[in-house]
mmCIF file of C-alpha atoms in Angstrom:
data_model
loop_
_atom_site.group_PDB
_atom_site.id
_atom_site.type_symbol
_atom_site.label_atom_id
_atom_site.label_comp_id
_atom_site.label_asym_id
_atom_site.label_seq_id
_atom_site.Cartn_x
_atom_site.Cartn_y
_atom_site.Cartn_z
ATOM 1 C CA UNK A 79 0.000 0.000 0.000
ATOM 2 C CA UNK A 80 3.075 2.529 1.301
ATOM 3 C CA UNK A 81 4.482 1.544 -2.342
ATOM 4 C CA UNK A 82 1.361 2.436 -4.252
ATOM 5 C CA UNK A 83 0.651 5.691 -2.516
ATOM 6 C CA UNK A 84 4.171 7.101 -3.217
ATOM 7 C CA UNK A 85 3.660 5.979 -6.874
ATOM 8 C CA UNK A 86 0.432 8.473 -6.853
ATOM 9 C CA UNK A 87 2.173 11.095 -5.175
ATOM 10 C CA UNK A 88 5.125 10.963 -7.450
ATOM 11 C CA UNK A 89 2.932 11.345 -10.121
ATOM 12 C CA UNK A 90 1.100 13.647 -8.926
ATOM 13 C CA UNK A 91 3.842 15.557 -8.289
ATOM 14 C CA UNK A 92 5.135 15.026 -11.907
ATOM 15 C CA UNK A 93 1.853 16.306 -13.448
ATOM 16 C CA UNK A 94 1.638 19.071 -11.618
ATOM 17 C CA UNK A 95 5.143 20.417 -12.621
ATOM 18 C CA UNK A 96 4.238 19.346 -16.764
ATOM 19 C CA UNK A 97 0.724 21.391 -15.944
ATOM 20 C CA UNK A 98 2.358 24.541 -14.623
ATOM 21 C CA UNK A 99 5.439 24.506 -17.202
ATOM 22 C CA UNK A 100 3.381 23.873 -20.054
ATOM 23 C CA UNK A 101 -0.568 24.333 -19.986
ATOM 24 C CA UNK A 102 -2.521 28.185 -19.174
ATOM 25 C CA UNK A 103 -5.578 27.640 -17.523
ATOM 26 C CA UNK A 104 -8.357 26.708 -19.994
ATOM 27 C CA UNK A 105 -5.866 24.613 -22.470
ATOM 28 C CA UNK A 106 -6.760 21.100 -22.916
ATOM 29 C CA UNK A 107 -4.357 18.404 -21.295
ATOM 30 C CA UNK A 108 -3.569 15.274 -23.261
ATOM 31 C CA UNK A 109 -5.390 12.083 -23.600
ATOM 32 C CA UNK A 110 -4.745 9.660 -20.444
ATOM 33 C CA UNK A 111 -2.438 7.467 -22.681
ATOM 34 C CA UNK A 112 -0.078 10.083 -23.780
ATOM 35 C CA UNK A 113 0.133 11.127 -20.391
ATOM 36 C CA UNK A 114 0.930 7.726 -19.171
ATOM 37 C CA UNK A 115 3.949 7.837 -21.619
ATOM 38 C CA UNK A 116 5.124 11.088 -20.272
ATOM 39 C CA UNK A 117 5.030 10.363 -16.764
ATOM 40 C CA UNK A 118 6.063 6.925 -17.128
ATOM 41 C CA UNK A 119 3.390 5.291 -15.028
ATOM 42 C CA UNK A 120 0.252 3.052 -15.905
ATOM 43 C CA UNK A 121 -3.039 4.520 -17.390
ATOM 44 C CA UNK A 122 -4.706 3.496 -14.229
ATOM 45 C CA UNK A 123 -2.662 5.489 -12.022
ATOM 46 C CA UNK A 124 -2.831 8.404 -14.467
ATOM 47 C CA UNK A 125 -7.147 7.990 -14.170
ATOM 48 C CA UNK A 126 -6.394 8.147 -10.419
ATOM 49 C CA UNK A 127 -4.363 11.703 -10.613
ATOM 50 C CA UNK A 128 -6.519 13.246 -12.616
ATOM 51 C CA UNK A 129 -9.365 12.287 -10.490
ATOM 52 C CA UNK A 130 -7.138 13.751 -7.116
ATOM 53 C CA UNK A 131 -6.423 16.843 -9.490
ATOM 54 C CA UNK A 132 -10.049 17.354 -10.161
ATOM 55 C CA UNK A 133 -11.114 16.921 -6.610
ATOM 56 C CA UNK A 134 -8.625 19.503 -5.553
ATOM 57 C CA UNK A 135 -9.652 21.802 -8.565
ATOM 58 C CA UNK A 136 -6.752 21.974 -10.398
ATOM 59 C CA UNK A 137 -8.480 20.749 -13.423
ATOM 60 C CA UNK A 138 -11.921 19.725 -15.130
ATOM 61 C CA UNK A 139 -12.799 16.380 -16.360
ATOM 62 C CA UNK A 140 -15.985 16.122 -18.714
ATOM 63 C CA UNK A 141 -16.865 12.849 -19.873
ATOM 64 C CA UNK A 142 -16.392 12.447 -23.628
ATOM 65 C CA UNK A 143 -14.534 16.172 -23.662
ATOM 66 C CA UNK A 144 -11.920 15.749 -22.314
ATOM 67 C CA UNK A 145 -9.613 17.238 -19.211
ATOM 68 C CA UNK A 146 -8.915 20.847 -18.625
ATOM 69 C CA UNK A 147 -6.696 22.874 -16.596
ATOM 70 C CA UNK A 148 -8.730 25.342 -14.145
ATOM 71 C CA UNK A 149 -8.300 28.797 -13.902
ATOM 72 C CA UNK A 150 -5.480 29.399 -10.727
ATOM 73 C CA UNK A 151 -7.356 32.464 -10.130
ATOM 74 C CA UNK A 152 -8.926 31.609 -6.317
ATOM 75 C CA UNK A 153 -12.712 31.565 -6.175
ATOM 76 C CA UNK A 154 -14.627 33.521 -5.113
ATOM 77 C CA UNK A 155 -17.659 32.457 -2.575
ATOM 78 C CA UNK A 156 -20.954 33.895 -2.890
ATOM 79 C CA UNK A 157 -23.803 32.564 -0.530
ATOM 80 C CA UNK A 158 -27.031 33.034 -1.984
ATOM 81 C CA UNK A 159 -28.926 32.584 1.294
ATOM 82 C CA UNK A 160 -29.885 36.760 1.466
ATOM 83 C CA UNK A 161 -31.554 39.035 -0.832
ATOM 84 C CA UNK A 162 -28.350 40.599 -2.083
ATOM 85 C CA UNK A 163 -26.667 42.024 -5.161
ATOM 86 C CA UNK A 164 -24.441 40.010 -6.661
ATOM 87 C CA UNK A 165 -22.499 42.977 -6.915
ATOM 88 C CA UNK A 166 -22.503 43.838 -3.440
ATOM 89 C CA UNK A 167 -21.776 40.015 -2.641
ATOM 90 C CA UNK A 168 -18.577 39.972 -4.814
ATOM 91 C CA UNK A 169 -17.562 42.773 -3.088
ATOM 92 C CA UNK A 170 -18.179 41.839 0.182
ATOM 93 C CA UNK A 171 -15.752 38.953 -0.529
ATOM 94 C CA UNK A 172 -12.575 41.105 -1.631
ATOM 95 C CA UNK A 173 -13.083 40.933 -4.878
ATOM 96 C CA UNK A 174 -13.980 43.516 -7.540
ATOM 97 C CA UNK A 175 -16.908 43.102 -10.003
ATOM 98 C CA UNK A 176 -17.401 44.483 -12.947
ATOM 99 C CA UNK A 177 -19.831 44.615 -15.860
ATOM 100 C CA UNK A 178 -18.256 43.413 -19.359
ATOM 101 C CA UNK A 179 -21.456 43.822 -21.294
ATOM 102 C CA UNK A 180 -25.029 44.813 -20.664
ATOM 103 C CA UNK A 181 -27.902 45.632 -22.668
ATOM 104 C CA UNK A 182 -31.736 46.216 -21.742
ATOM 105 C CA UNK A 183 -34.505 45.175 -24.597
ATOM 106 C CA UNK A 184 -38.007 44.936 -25.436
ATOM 107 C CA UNK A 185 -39.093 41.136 -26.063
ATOM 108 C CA UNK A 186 -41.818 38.790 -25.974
ATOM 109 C CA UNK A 187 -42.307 36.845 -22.555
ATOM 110 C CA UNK A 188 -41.130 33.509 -22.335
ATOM 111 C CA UNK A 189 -43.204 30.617 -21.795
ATOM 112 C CA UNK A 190 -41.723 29.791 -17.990
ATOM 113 C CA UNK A 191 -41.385 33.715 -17.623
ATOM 114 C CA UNK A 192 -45.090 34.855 -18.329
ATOM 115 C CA UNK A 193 -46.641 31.917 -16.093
ATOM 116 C CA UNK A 194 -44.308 33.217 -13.099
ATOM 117 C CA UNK A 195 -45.609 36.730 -14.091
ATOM 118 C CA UNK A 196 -49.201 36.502 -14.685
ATOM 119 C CA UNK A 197 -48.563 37.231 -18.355
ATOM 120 C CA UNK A 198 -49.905 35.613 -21.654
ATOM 121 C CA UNK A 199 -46.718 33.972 -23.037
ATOM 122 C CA UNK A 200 -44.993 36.466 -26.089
ATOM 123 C CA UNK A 201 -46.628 39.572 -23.996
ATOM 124 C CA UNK A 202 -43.867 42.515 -24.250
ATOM 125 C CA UNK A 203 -41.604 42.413 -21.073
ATOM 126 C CA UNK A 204 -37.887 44.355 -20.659
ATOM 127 C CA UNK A 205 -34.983 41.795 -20.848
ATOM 128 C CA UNK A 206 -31.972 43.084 -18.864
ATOM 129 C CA UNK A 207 -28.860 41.146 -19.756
ATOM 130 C CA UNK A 208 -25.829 41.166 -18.140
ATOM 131 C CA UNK A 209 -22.215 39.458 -18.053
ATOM 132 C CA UNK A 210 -20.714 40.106 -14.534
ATOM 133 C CA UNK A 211 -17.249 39.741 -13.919
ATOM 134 C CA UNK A 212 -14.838 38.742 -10.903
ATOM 135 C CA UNK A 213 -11.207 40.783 -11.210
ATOM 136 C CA UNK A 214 -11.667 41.085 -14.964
ATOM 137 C CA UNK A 215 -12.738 37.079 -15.818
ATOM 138 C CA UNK A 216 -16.507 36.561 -16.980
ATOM 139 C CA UNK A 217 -17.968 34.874 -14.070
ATOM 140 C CA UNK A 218 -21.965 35.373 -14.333
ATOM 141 C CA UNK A 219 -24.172 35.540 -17.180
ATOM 142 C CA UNK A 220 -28.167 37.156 -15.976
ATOM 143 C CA UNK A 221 -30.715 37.687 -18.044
ATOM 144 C CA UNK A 222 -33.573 39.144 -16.065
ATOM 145 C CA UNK A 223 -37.627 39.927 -17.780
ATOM 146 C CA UNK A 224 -39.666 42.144 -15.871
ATOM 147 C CA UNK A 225 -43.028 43.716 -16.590
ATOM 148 C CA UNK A 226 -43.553 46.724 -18.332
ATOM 149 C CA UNK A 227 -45.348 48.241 -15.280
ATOM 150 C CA UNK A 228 -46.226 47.153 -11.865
ATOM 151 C CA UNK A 229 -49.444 48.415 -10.177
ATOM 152 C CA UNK A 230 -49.933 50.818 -13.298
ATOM 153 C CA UNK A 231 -46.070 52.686 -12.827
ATOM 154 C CA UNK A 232 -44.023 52.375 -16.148
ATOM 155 C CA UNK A 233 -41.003 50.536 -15.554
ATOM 156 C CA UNK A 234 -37.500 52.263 -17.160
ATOM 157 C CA UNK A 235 -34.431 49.644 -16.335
ATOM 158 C CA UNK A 236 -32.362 51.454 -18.969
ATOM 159 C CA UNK A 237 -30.120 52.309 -15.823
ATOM 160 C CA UNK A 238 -29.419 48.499 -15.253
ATOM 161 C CA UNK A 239 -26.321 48.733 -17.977
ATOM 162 C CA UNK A 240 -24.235 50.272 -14.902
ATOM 163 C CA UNK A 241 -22.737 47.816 -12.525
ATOM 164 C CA UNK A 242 -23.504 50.944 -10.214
ATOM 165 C CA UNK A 243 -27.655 50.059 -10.191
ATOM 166 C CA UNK A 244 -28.283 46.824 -9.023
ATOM 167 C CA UNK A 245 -32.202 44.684 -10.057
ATOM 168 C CA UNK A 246 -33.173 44.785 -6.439
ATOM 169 C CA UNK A 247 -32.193 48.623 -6.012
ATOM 170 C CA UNK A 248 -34.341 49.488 -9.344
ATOM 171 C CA UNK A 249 -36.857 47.421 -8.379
ATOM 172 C CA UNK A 250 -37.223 49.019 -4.782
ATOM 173 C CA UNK A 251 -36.974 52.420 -5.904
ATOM 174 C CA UNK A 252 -38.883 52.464 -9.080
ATOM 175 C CA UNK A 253 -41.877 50.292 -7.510
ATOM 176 C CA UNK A 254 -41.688 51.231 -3.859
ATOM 177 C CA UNK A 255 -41.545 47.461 -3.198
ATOM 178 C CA UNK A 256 -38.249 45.859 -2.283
ATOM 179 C CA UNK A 257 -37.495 42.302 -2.736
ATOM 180 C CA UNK A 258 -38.349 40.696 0.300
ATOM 181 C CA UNK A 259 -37.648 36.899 -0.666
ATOM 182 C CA UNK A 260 -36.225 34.952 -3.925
ATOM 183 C CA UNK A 261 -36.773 31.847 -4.841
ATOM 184 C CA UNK A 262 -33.594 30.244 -6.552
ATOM 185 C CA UNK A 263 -33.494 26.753 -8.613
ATOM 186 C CA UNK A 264 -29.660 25.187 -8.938
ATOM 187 C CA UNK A 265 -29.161 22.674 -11.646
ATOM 188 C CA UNK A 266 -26.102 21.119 -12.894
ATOM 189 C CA UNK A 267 -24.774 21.591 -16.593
ATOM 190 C CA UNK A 268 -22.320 21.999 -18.997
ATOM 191 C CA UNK A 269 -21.778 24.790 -21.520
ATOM 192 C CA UNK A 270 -23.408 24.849 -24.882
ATOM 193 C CA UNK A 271 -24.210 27.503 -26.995
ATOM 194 C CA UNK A 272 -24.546 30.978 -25.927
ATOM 195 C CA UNK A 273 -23.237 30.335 -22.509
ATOM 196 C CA UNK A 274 -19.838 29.432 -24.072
ATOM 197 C CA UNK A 275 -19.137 32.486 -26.079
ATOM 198 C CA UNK A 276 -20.505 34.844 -23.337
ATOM 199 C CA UNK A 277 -18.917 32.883 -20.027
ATOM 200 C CA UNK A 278 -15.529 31.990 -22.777
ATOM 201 C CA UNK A 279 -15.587 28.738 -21.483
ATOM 202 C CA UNK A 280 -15.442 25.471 -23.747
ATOM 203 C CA UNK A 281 -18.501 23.312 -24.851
ATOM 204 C CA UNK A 282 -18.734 20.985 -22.455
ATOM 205 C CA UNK A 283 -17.039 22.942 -19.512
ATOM 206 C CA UNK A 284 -19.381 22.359 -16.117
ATOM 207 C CA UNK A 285 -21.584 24.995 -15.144
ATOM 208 C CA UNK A 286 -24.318 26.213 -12.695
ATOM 209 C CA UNK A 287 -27.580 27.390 -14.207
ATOM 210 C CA UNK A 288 -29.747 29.282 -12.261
ATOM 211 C CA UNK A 289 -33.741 30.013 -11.993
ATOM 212 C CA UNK A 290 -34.747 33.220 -9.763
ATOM 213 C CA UNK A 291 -37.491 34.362 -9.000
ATOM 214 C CA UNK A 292 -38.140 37.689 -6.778
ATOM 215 C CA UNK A 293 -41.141 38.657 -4.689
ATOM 216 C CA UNK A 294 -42.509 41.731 -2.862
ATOM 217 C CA UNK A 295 -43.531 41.853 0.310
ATOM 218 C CA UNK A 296 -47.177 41.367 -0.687
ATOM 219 C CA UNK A 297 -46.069 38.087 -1.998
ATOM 220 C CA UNK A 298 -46.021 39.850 -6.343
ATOM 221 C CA UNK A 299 -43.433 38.258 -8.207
ATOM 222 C CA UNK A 300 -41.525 41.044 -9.945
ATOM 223 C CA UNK A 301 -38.780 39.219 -12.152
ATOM 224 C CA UNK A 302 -37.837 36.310 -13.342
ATOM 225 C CA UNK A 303 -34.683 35.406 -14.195
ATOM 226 C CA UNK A 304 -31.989 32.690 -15.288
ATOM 227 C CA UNK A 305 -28.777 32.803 -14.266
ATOM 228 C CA UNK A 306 -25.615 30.803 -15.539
ATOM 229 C CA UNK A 307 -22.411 30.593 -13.396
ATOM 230 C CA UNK A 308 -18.860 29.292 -13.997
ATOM 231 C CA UNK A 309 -18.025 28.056 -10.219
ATOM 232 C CA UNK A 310 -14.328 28.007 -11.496
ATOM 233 C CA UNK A 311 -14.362 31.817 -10.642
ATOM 234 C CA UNK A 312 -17.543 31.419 -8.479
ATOM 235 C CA UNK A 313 -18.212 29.613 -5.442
ATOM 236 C CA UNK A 314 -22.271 29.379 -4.316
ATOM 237 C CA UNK A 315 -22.978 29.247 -0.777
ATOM 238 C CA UNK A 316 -26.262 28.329 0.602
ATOM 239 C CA UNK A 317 -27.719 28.855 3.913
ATOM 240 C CA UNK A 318 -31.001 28.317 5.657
ATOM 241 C CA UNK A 319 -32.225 30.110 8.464
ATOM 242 C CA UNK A 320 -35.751 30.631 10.203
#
């Protein structure tokens, strides 16, 4: 057994010097048998390296993809437990956020959107989209829909392409309602589409989508919104409390 760890470790150790010397974060590492050839060790005990790596978050393994090296940038955790900004939660962490594109639209409701709402599905809402990121590296793609009006006040989130207005400010000032609770739906999956060109992450690289929904106080959802996250650059942090 003492023999067989210090193999692994050895290994490890190997890898770990080839990653650093030759791979940026992002670039894809070889296939598990040229690797075995470079280090000089079994396939199997390669498989078992990579697996250590990926638990320690050096790199990302995606089944039929391939294995990438992470981002040595340290993570940064968010907890999701409060009705915060994002913003304000990035912050609050040491880190700064920033806003690398933004744009606010006219467009018919979604399906999933106008049932949340109370809306007839295609019925015109504002889409607020927004690519937030952590010390200059896309972290969080949002893309908010919101009614026109609430309670017969015109809505104007025009202002939402600053990283300087956050949704729940807007929504408290423009409505007199703050956000008093949001419902948030986590699901695993891996980037396809237009979550790899805005996040700049590979197809196939793991993600966190996101479904949020905000309330006011009289119980009036407000927005809905989906959000993706790389949790490379991201850690999300749930708590429960009475």
């Amino acid at each position: 057994m003492a023999r067989r760890e210090t193999t692994l470790q050895a290994a490890q150790g190997r890898l770990r010097v080839l990653i650093d010397s030759e791979f940026q974060p992002g670039d894809k590492l070889p296939n598990e048998r040229d690797l075995a050839e470079q280090l000089e060790v079994s396939r199997a005990t390669v498989r078992e390296v990579l697996g250590q790596l990926a638990a320690e978050g050096v790199v990302t393994r995606t089944w039929g993809i391939g294995t990438f090296v992470h981002d040595t940038a340290a993570r940064v955790p968010v907890s999701i437990g409060d009705v915060v900004a994002l913003r304000d939660r990035i912050t609050a962490s040491g880190h700064r956020p920033a806003l690398h594109d933004a744009s606010v639209t006219r467009t018919g409701c979604p399906a999933d959107c106008a049932e949340v709402l109370g809306l007839p599905p295609g019925a015109p809402v504002w889409q607020v989209d927004r690519l937030f990121a952590v010390d200059e590296v896309a972290a969080a793609w949002i893309r908010d829909h919101l009614p026109l009006s609430v309670d017969g006040l015109d809505l104007d989130p025009s202002g939402l392409v600053s990283i300087d207005l956050d949704l729940f400010e807007f929504l408290a000032n423009a409505t007199g309602m703050p956000i008093r609770r949001a419902e948030i739906e986590l699901s695993a999956v891996l980037a396809e589409g237009e979550a790899v060109d805005r996040l700049g992450v590979p197809v196939g690289h793991p993600l966190v989508s996101a479904t949020q929904v905000g309330y006011s106080p009289q119980g009036a959802a407000l927005f809905h919104g989906h959000i993706t996250v790389r949790t490379d650059v991201l850690t999300l942090k749930i708590t429960r409390g009475g």
